[in-house]
XYZ file of C-alpha atoms in Angstrom:
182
model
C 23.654 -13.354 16.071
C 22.196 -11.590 18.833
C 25.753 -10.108 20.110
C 25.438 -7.940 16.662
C 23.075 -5.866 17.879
C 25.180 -4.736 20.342
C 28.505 -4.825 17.983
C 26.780 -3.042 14.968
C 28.533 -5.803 12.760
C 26.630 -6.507 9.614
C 28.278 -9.155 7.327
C 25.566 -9.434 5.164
C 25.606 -6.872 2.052
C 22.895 -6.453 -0.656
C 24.508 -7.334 -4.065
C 22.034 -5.148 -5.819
C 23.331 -2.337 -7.832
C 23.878 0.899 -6.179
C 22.061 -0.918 -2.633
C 24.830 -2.154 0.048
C 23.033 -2.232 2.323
C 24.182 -4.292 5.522
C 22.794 -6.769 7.520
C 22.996 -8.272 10.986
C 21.213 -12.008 9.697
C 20.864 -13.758 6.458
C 17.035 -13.131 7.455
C 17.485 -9.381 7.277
C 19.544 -9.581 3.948
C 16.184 -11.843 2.541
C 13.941 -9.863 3.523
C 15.515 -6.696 2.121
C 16.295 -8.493 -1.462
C 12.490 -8.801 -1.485
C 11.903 -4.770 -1.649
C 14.542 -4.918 -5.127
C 12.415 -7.991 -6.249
C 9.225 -7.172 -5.454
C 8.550 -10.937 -4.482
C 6.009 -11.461 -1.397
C 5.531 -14.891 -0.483
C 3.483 -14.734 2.330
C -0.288 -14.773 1.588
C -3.004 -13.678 3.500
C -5.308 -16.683 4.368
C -8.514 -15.048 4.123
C -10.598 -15.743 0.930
C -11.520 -11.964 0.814
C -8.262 -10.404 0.872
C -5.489 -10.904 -1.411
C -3.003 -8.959 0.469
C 0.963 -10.629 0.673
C 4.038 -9.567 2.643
C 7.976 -9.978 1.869
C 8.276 -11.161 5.599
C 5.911 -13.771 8.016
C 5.954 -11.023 10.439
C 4.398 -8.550 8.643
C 1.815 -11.173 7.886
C 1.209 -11.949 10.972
C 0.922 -8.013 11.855
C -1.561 -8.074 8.747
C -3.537 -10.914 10.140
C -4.357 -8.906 13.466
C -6.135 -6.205 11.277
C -8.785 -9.333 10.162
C -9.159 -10.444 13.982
C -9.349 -7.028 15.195
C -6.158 -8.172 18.199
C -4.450 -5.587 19.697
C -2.275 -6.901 22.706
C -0.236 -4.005 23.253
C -2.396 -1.924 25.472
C -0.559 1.979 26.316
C 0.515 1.789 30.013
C -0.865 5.171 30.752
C -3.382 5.231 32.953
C -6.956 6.902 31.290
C -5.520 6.213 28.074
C -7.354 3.004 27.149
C -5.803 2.426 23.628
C -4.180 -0.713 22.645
C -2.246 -1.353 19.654
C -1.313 -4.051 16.748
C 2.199 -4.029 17.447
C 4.549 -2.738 20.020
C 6.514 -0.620 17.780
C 2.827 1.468 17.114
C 2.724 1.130 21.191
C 5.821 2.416 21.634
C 5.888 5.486 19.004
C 2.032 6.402 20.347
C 3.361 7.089 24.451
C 5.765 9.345 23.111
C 2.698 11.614 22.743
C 1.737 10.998 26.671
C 5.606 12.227 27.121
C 6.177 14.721 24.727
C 9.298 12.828 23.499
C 10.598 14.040 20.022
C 13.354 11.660 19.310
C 14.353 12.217 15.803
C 14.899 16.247 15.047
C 15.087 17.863 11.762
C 18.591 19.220 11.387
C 17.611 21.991 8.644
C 18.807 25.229 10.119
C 15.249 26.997 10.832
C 13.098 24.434 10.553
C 13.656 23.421 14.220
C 10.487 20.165 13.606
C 10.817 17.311 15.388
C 9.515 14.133 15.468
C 7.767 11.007 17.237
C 8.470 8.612 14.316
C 11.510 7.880 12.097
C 8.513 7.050 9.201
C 7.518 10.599 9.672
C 10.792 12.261 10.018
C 11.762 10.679 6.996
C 8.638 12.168 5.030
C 9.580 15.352 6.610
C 13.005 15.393 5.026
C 11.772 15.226 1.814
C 10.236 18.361 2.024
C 14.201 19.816 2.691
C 15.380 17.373 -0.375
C 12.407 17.170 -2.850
C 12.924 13.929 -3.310
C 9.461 11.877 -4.504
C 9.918 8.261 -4.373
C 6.690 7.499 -4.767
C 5.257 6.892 -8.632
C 1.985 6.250 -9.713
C 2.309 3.324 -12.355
C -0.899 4.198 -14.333
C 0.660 4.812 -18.097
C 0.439 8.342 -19.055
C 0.292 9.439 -15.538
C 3.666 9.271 -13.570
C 2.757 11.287 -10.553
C 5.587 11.418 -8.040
C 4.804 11.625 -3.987
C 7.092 12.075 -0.397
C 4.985 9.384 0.625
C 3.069 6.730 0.006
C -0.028 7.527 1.793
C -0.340 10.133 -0.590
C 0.148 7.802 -3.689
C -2.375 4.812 -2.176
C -5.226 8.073 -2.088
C -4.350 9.522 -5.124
C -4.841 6.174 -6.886
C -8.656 6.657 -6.544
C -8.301 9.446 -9.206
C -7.777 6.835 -12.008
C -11.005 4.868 -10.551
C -13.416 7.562 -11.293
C -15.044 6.379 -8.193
C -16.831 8.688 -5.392
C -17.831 6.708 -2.609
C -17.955 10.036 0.002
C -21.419 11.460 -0.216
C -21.910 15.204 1.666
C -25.325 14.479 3.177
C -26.898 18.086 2.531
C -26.781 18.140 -1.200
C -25.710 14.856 -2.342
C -22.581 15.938 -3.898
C -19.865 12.950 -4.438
C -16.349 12.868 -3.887
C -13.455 11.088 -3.878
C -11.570 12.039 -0.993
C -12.827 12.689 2.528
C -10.756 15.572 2.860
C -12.389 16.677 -0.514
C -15.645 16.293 1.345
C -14.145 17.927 4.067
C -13.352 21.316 2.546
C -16.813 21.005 0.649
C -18.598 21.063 3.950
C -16.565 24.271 5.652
């Protein structure tokens, strides 16, 4: 199994319609299956979050957020941050070294990139495309990412919880705030 990481052989294909995606491991084709399905098996343990994940790793990931671990600590020296996984360790030293690995190949544009999460939200500036839907009936909103869904959610709450401290005034985003105070 291992060798195929080296190989780039991938027996295992999604059946899904218009998918095919390949895999190196059964595991990998599983765990895929489970973004078509939706299905998330593993739970979070603690009684006040009801948080589950399509894979035990990104549970366990999850877990560190309740525990507050952070073993991977940045090697550069003054730096002091540590991080929940070495993947976030690994895409936050490319800011100590100025590394750009993934480049936007728009003529023009010229951006590049520390993260293929935030290359890929770049490019759909370039394609439009909005994969993100809010689910609320009636609404439909589409977003590049899905940051920007999870805070626009908080429109259909009606809630406020950020409070300017000079005049009391409510909001429901902090960059809302944020402008409010300028």
């Amino acid at each position: 199994v291992h060798e195929r990481a080296h190989t780039g052989d991938r027996p295992y294909t999604c059946d899904f319609p218009s998918c095919g995606k390949a895999f190196a491991t059964g595991y990998g084709l599983k765990s895929h299956v489970r973004t078509h399905t939706g299905e998330k098996p593993y739970k979070c343990p603690e009684d006040v979050c009801s948080k589950a994940f399509k894979t035990s790793g990104d549970l366990q990931k999850h877990i560190r957020t309740h525990t507050g671990e952070r073993p991977f600590k940045c090697p550069f020296v003054g730096c002091g941050r540590s991080f929940t996984t070495s993947n976030i360790r690994k895409v936050h030293i490319r800011t100590h070294t100025g590394e750009r690995p993934y480049m936007c190949p728009e003529p023009n544009c010229g951006r590049g990139f520390t993260s293929a999460t935030n290359y890929k939200n770049h490019m759909r500036i370039h394609t439009g495309e909005k994969p993100y839907m809010c689910t609320v009936p009636g609404c439909g909103k589409r977003f590049t990412e899905y940051s920007s869904l999870y805070k626009h959610h908080v429109v259909h709450t009606h809630c406020k919880p950020y409070t300017c401290n000079s005049c009391g005034k409510t909001y429901r985003q902090t960059s809302t705030l944020a402008m409010h105070k300028r």
